[in-house]
mmCIF file of C-alpha atoms in Angstrom:
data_model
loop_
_atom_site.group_PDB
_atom_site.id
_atom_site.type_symbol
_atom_site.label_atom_id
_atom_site.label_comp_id
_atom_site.label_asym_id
_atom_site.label_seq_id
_atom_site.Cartn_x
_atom_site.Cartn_y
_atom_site.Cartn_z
ATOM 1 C CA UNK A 1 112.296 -13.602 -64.200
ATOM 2 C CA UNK A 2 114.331 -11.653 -66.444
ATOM 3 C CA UNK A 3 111.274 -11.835 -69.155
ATOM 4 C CA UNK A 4 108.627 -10.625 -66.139
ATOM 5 C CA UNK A 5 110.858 -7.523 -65.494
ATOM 6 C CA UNK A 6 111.145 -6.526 -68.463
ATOM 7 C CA UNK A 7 107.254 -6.946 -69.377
ATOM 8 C CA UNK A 8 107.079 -4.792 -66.113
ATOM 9 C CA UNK A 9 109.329 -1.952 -67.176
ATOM 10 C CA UNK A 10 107.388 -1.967 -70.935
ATOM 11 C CA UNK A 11 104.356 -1.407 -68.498
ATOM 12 C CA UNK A 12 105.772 1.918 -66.592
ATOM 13 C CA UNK A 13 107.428 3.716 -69.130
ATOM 14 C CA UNK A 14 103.656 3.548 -71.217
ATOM 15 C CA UNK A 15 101.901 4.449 -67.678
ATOM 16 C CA UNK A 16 104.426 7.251 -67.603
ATOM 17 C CA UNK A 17 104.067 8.669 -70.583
ATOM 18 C CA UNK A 18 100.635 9.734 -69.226
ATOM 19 C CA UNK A 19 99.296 9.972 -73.192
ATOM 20 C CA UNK A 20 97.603 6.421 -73.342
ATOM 21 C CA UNK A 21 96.621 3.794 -76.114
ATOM 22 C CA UNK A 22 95.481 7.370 -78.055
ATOM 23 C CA UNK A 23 99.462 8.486 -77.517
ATOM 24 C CA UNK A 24 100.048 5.456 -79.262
ATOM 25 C CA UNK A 25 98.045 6.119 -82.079
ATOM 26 C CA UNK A 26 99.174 9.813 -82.331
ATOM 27 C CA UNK A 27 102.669 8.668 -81.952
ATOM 28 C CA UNK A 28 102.364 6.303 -85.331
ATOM 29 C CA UNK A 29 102.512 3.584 -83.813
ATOM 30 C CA UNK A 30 102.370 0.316 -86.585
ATOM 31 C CA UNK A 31 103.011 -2.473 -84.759
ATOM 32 C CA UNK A 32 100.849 -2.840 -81.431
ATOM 33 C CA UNK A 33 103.506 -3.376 -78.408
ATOM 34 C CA UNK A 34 103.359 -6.826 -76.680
ATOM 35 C CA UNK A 35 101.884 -5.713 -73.585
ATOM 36 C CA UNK A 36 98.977 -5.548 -75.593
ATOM 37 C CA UNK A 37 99.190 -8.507 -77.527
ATOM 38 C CA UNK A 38 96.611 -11.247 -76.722
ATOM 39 C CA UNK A 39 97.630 -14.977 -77.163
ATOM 40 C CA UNK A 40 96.442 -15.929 -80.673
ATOM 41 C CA UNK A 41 93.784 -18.842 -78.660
ATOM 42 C CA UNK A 42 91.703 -15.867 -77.095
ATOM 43 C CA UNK A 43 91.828 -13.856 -80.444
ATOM 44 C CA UNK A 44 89.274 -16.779 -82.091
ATOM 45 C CA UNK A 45 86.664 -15.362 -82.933
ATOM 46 C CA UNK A 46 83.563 -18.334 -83.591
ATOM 47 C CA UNK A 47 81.146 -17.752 -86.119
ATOM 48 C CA UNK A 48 77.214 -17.414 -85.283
ATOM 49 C CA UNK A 49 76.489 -16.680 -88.771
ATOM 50 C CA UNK A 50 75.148 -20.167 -89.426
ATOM 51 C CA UNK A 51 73.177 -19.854 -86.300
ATOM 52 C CA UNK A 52 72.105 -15.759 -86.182
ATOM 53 C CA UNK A 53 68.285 -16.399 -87.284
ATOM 54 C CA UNK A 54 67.537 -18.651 -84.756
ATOM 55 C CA UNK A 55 65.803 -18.141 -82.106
ATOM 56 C CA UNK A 56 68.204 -18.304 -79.438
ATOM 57 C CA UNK A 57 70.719 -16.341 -80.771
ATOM 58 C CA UNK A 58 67.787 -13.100 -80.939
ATOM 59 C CA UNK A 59 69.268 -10.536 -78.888
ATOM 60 C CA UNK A 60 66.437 -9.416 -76.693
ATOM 61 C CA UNK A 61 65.269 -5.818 -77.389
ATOM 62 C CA UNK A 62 62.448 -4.713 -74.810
ATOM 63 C CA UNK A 63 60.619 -1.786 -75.626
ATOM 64 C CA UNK A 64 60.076 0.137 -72.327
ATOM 65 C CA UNK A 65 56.855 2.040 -73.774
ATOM 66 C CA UNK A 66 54.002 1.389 -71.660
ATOM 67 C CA UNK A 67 56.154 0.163 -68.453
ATOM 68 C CA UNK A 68 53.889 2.701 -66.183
ATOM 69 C CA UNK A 69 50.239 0.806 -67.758
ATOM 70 C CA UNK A 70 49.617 -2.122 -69.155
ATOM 71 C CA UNK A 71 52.607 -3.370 -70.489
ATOM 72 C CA UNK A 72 54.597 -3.834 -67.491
ATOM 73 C CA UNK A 73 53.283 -7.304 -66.761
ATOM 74 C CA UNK A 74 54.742 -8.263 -70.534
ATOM 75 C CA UNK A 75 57.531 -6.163 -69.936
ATOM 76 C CA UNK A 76 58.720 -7.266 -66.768
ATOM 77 C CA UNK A 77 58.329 -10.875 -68.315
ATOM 78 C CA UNK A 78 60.404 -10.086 -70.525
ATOM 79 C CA UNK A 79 63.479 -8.685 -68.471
ATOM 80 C CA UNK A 80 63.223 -11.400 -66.966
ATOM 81 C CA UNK A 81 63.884 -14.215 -69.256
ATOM 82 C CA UNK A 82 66.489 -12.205 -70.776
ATOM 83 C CA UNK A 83 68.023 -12.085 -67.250
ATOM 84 C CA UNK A 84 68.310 -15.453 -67.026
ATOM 85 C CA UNK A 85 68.964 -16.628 -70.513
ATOM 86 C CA UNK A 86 71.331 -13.972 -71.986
ATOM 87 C CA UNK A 87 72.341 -11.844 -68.424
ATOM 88 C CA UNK A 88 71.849 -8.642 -70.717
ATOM 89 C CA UNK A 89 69.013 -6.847 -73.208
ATOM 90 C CA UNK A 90 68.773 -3.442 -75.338
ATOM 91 C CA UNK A 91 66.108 -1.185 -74.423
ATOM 92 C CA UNK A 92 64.389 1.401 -76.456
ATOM 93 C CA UNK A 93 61.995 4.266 -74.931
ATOM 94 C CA UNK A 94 64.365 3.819 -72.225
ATOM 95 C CA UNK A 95 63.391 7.632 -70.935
ATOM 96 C CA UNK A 96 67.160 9.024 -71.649
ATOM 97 C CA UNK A 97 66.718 12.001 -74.038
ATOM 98 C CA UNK A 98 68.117 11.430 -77.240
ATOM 99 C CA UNK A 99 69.944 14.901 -77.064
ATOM 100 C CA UNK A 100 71.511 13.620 -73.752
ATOM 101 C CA UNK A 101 73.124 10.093 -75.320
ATOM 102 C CA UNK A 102 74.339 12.504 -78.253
ATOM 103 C CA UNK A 103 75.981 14.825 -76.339
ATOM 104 C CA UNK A 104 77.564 12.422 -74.304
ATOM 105 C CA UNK A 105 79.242 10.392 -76.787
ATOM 106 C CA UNK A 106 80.606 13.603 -78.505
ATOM 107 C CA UNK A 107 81.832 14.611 -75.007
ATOM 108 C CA UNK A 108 83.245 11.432 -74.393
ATOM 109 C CA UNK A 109 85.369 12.008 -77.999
ATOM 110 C CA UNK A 110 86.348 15.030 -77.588
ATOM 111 C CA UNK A 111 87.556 14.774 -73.592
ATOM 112 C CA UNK A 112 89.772 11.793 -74.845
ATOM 113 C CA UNK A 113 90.789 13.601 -78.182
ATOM 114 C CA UNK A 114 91.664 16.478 -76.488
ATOM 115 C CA UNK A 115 95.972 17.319 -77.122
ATOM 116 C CA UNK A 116 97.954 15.325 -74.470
ATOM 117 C CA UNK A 117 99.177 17.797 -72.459
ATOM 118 C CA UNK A 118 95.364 19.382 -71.805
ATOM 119 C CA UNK A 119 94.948 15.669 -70.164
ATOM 120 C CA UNK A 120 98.434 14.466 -68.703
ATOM 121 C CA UNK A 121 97.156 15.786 -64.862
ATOM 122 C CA UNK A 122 94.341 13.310 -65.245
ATOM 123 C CA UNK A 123 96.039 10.203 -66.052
ATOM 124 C CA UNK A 124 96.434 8.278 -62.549
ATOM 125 C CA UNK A 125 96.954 4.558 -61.455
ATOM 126 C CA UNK A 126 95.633 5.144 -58.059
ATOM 127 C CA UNK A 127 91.785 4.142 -58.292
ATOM 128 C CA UNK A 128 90.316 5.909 -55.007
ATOM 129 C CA UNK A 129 90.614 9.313 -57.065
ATOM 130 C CA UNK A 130 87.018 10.436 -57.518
ATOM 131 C CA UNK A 131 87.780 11.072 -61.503
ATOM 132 C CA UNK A 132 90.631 9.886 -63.845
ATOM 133 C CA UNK A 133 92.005 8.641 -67.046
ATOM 134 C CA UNK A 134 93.592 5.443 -66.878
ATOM 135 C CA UNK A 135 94.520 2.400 -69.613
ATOM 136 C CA UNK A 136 96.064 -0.031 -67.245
ATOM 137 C CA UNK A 137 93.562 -1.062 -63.962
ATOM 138 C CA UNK A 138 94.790 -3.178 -62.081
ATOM 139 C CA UNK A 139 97.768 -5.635 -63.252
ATOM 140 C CA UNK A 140 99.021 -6.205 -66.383
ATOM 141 C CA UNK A 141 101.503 -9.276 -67.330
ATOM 142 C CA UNK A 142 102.574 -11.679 -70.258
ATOM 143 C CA UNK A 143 99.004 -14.121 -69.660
ATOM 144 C CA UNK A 144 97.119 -11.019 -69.290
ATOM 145 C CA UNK A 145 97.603 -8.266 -71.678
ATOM 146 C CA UNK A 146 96.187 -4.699 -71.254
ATOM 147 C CA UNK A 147 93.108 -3.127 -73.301
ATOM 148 C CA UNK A 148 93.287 -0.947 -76.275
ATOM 149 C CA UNK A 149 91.610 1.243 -75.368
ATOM 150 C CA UNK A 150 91.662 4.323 -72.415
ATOM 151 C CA UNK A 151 89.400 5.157 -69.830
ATOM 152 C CA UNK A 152 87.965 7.982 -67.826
ATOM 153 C CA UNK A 153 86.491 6.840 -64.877
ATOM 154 C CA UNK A 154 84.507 9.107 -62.374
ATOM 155 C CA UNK A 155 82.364 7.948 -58.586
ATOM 156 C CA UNK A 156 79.258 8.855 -57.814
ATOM 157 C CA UNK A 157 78.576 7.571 -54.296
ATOM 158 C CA UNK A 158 74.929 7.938 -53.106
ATOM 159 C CA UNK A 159 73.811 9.561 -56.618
ATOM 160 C CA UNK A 160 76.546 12.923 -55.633
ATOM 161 C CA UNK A 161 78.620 13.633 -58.433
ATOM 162 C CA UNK A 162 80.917 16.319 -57.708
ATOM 163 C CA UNK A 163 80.877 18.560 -60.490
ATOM 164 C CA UNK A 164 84.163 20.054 -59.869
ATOM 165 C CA UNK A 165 86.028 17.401 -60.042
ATOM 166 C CA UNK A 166 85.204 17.134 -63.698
ATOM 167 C CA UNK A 167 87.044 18.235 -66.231
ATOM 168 C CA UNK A 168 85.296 21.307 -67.504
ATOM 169 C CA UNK A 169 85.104 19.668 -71.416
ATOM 170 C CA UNK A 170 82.575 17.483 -70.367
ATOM 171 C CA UNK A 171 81.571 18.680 -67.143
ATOM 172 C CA UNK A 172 77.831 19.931 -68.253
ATOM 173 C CA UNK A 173 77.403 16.610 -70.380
ATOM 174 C CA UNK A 174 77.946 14.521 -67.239
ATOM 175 C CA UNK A 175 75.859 16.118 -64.447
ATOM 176 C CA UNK A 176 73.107 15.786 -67.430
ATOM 177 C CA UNK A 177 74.119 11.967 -68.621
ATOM 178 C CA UNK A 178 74.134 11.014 -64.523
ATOM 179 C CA UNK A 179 70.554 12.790 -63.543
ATOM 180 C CA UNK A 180 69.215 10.588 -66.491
ATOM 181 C CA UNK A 181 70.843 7.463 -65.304
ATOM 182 C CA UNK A 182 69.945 7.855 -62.010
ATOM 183 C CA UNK A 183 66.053 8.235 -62.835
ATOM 184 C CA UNK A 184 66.148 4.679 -65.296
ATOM 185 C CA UNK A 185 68.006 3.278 -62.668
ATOM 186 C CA UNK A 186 64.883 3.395 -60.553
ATOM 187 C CA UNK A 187 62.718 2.208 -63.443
ATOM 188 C CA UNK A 188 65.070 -0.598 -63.929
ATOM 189 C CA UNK A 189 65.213 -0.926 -60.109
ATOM 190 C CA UNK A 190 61.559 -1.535 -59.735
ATOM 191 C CA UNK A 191 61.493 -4.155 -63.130
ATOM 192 C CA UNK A 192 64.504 -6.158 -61.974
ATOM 193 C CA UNK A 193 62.818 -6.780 -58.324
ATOM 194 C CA UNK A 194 59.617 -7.552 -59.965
ATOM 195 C CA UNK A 195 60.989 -9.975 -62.553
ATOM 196 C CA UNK A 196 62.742 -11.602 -59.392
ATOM 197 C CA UNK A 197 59.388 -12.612 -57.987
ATOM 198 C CA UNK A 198 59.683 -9.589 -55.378
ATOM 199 C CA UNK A 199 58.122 -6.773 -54.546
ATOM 200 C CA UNK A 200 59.185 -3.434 -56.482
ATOM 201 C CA UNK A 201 61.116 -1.596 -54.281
ATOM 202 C CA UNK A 202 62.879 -4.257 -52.845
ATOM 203 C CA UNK A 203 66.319 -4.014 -54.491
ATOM 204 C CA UNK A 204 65.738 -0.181 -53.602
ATOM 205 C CA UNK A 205 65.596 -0.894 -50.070
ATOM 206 C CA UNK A 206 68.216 -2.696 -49.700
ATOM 207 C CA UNK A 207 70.330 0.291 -51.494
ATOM 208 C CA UNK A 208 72.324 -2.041 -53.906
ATOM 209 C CA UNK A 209 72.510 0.260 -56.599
ATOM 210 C CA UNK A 210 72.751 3.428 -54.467
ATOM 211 C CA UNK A 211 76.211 4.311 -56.675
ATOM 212 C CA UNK A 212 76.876 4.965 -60.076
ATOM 213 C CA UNK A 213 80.965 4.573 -61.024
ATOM 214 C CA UNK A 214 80.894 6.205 -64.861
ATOM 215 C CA UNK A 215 83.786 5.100 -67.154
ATOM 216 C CA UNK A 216 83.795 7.076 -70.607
ATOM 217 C CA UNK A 217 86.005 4.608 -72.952
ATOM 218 C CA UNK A 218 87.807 5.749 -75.983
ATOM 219 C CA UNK A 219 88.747 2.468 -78.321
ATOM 220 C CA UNK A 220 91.230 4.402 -81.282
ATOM 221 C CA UNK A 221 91.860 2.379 -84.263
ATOM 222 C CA UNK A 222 94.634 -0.006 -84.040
ATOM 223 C CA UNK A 223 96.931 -0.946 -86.367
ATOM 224 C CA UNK A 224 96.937 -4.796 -85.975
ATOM 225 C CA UNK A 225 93.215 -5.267 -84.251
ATOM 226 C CA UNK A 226 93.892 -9.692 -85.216
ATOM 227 C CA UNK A 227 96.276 -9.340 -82.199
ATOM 228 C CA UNK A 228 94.099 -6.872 -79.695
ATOM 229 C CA UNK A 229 90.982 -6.783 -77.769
ATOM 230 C CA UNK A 230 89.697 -3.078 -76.515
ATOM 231 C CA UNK A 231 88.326 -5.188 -73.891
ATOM 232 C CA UNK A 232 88.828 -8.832 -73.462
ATOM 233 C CA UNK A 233 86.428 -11.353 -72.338
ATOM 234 C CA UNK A 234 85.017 -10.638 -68.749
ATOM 235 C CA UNK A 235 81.933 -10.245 -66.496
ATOM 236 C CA UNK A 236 81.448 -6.739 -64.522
ATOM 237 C CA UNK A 237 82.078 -6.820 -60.490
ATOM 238 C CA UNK A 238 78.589 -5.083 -60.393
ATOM 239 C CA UNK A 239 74.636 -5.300 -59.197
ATOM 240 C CA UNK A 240 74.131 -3.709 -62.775
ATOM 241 C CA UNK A 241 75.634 -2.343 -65.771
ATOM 242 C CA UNK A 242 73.879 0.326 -68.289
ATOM 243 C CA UNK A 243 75.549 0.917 -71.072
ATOM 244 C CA UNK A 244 75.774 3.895 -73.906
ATOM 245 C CA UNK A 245 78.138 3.126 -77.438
ATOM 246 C CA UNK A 246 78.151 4.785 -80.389
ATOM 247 C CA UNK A 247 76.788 3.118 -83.857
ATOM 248 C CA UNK A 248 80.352 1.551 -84.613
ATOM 249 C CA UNK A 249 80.078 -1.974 -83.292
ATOM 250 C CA UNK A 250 82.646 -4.317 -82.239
ATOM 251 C CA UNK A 251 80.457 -4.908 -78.601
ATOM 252 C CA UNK A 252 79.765 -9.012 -78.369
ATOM 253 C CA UNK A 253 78.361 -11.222 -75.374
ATOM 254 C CA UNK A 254 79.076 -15.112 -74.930
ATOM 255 C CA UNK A 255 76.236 -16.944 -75.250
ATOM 256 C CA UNK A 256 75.522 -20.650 -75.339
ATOM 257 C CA UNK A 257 79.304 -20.916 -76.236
ATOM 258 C CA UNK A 258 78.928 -18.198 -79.107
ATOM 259 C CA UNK A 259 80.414 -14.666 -79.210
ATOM 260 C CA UNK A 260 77.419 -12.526 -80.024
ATOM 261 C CA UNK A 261 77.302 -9.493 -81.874
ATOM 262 C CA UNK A 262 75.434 -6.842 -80.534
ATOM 263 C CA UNK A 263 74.735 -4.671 -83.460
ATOM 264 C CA UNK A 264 74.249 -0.944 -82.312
ATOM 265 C CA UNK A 265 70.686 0.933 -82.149
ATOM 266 C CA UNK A 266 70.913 4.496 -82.264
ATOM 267 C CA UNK A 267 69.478 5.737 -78.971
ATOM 268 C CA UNK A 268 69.145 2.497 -77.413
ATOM 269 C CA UNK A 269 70.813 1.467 -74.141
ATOM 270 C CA UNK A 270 72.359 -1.748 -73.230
ATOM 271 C CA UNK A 271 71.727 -3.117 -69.335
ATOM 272 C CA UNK A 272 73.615 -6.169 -68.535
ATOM 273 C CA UNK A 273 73.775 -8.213 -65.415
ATOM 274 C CA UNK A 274 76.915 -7.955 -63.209
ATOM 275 C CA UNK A 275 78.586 -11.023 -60.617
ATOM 276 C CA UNK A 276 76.606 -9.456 -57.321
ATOM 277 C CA UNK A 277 73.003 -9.473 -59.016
ATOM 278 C CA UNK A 278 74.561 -13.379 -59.948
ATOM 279 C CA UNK A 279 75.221 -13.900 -56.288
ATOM 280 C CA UNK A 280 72.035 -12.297 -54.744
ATOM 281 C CA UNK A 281 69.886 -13.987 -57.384
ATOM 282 C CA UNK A 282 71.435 -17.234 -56.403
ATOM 283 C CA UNK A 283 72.321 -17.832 -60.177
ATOM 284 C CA UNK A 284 68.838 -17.095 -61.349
ATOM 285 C CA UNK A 285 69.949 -13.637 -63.318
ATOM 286 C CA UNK A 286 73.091 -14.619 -65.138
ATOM 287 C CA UNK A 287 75.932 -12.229 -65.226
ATOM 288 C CA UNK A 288 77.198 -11.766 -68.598
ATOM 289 C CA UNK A 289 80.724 -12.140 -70.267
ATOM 290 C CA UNK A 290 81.257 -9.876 -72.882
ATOM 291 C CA UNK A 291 84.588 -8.092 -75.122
ATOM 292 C CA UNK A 292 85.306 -5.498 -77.458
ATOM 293 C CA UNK A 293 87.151 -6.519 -80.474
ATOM 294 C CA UNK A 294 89.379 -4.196 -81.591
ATOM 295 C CA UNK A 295 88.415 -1.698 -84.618
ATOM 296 C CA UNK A 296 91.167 -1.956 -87.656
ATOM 297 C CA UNK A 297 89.874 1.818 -88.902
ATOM 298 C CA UNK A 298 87.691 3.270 -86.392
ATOM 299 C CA UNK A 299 87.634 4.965 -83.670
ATOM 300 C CA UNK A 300 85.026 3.579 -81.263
ATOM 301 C CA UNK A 301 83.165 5.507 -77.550
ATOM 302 C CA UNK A 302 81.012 4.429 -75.351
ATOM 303 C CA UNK A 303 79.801 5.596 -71.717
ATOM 304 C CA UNK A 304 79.018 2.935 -69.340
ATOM 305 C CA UNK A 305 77.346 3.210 -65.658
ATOM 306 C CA UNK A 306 78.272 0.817 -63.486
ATOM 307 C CA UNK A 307 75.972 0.308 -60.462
ATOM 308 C CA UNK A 308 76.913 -0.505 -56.967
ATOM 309 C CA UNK A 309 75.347 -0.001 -53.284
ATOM 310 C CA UNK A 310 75.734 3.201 -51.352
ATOM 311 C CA UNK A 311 78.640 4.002 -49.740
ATOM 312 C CA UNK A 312 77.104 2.461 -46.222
ATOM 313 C CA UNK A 313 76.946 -0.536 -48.085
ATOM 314 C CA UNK A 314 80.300 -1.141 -49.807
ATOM 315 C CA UNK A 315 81.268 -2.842 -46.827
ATOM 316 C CA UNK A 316 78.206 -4.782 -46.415
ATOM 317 C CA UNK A 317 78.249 -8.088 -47.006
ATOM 318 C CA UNK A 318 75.553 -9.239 -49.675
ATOM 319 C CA UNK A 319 74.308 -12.936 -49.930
ATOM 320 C CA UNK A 320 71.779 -14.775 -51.800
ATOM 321 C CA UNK A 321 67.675 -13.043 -50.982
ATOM 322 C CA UNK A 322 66.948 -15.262 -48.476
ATOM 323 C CA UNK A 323 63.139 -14.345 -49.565
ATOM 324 C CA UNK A 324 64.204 -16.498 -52.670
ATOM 325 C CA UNK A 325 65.651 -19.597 -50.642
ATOM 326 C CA UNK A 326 63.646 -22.530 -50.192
ATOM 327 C CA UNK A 327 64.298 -26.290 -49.846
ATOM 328 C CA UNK A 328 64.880 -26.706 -53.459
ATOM 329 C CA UNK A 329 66.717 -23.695 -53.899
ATOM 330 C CA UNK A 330 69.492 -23.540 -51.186
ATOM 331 C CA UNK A 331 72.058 -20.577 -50.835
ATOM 332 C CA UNK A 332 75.219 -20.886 -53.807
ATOM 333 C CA UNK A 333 77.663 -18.290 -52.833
ATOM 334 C CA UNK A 334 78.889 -17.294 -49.572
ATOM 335 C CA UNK A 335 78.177 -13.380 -49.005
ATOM 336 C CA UNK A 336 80.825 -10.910 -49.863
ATOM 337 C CA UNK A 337 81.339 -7.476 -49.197
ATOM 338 C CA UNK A 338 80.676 -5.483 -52.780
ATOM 339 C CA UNK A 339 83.889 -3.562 -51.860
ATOM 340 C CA UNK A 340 85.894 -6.480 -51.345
ATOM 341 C CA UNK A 341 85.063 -8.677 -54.724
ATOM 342 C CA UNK A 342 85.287 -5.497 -56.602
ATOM 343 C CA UNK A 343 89.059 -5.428 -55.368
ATOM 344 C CA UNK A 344 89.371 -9.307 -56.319
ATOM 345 C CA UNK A 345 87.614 -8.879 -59.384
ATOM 346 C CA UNK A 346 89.976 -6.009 -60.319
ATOM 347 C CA UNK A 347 93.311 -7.785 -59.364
ATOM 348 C CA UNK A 348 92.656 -10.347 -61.698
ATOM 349 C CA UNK A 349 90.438 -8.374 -64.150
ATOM 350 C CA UNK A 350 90.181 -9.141 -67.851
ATOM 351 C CA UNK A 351 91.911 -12.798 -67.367
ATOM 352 C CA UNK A 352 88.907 -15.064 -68.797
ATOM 353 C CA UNK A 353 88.725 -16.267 -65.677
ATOM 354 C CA UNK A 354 85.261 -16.432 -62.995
ATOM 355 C CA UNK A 355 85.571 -14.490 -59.954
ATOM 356 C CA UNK A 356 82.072 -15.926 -58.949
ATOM 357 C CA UNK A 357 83.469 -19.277 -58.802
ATOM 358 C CA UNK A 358 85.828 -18.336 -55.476
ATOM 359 C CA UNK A 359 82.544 -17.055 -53.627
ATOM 360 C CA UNK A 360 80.389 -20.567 -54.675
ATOM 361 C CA UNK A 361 79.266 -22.559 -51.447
#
């Protein structure tokens, strides 16, 4: 007990010194502190480097060029068996402007390099607030180490972002980085219902991905990245996940038992499948696991969306498409409230562990 208290009290003096994993680094820091520390098991990191010209270990990369003629039918063909082989693909001529992706990862560096006392009134622990920084979300204890990395994390319910909540650094940058998302979102919208065997507006209509929640990430160097992840191994508690990062690397997804590379594409964007598109799909899109190692000399951004229902629907329980239910395909998971396994997800965020697995049937 004595042990747990003391990991506890490591936990709120960093949480109250309001500066983050960046404080760290600025501080000098040369040994990471063990409330960051991974167990040495989860720090293996298995080779693919016998197996990276094969076939299955080709990271899909769909070109969206032509999605409006007659591509789509390829296209959509596409999404989909990267939906249910990998649970993720890059995309190129993707519609975001490349000026846009640029000027968001430069805002994203300079809001979190920004001198600590310009961002102490942002750091919070309480997740309703509409915009943030954080490091910590959600618990943190001796089987379940925090990320190095900090976060700033701003809502968007029903596509409404309110500007003035923002911090003024990277206010313009946002409203211009959401208007973009919001328009592939209904691109991606239409593809993903369409690859599901449905009709194109379906996952529109049923307002699943009314809601954008941004989180900006800031990964600084670390001084022993062997014994820290700036994200460990999880899924996202989300229909959908589109994500921005810079050309740094360090991004990998599990698959077929393998930890993945994703090598960075300047301009492209990154849309991965989260547990409720798993649930609703009734396991036919895949949600993906993924990490970020940590970077030994670098300091790494990125900007991911993640997408959720409108604010109607948070509360809404969603199930398996019952328009995809037949006798050989019977409903897997019970339905859940979006709100609800977010929360779940969250309180036990970042272990390894499935949340999907307590909603199976």
């Amino acid at each position: 007990m004595e042990v747990l208290d003391d990991w506890a009290k490591e936990v709120k003096a960093f949480e109250e010194t309001k500066a983050g994993v960046k404080g760290l680094v600025d501080s000098g820091v040369t040994k990471v502190p063990r409330i960051f520390v991974h167990p040495q098991a989860k720090l293996q990191k298995p080779s693919v480097s016998s197996v990276e010209s094969s076939v299955e270990f080709r990271v899909p990369l769909i070109d969206l060029h032509g999605v409006e003629g007659v591509q789509r039918k390829a296209i959509v063909e596409q999404i989909r068996q990267a939906c249910e082989q990998w649970g993720f693909f890059q995309m190129v001529s993707h519609g975001m402007d490349v000026d846009v992706i640029n000027a968001t990862l430069e805002a994203t560096r300079r809001l979190h390099e920004q001198p600590r006392e310009d961002k102490v009134r942002l750091f919070s622990d309480d997740s309703s607030q509409k915009v943030r920084l954080y490091t910590v979300n959600g618990s943190v204890h001796e089987s379940r180490p925090g990320p190095w990395r900090d976060a700033l994390a701003c809502a968007c319910l029903d596509d409404t972002l309110d500007s003035e909540e923002v911090p003024q650094i990277c206010r313009k940058e946002m409203e211009d980085y959401v208007q973009s998302i919001i328009k592939l979102r209904e691109t991606l919208s239409e593809l993903l219902s369409e690859a599901l065997g449905l009709s194109s507006d379906y996952l529109s209509r049923i307002e699943c991905m009314k809601s954008e929640f941004l989180t900006w990430l800031y990964y600084p160097a670390c001084p022993e990245p062997d014994l820290a992840f700036g994200a460990p191994q999880h899924s996202d508690p989300t229909f959908l996940t589109i994500l921005l990062q810079d050309t740094i690397g360090g991004l990998q997804f599990l698959h077929q038992d393998h930890w993945v590379d994703l090598p960075p594409i300047p301009g492209a964007l990154i849309a991965h499948i989260g547990d409720l598109m798993q649930i609703i799909s009734n396991d036919k899109f895949k949600s993906a696991d993924h990490r970020v190692l940590a970077q030994g000399d670098q300091t790494r951004v990125s900007a991911a969306c993640f997408l959720y229902p409108s604010a109607k629907n948070l509360l809404k329980p969603y199930g398996p498409i019952m328009e995809l239910m037949s006798d050989n395909n019977q409903p897997m998971y019970k339905e859940v409230a979006p709100l609800e396994y977010a929360l779940f997800h969250q309180s036990r965020a970042m272990d390894g562990t499935s949340t999907l697995s307590h909603y199976k049937l």
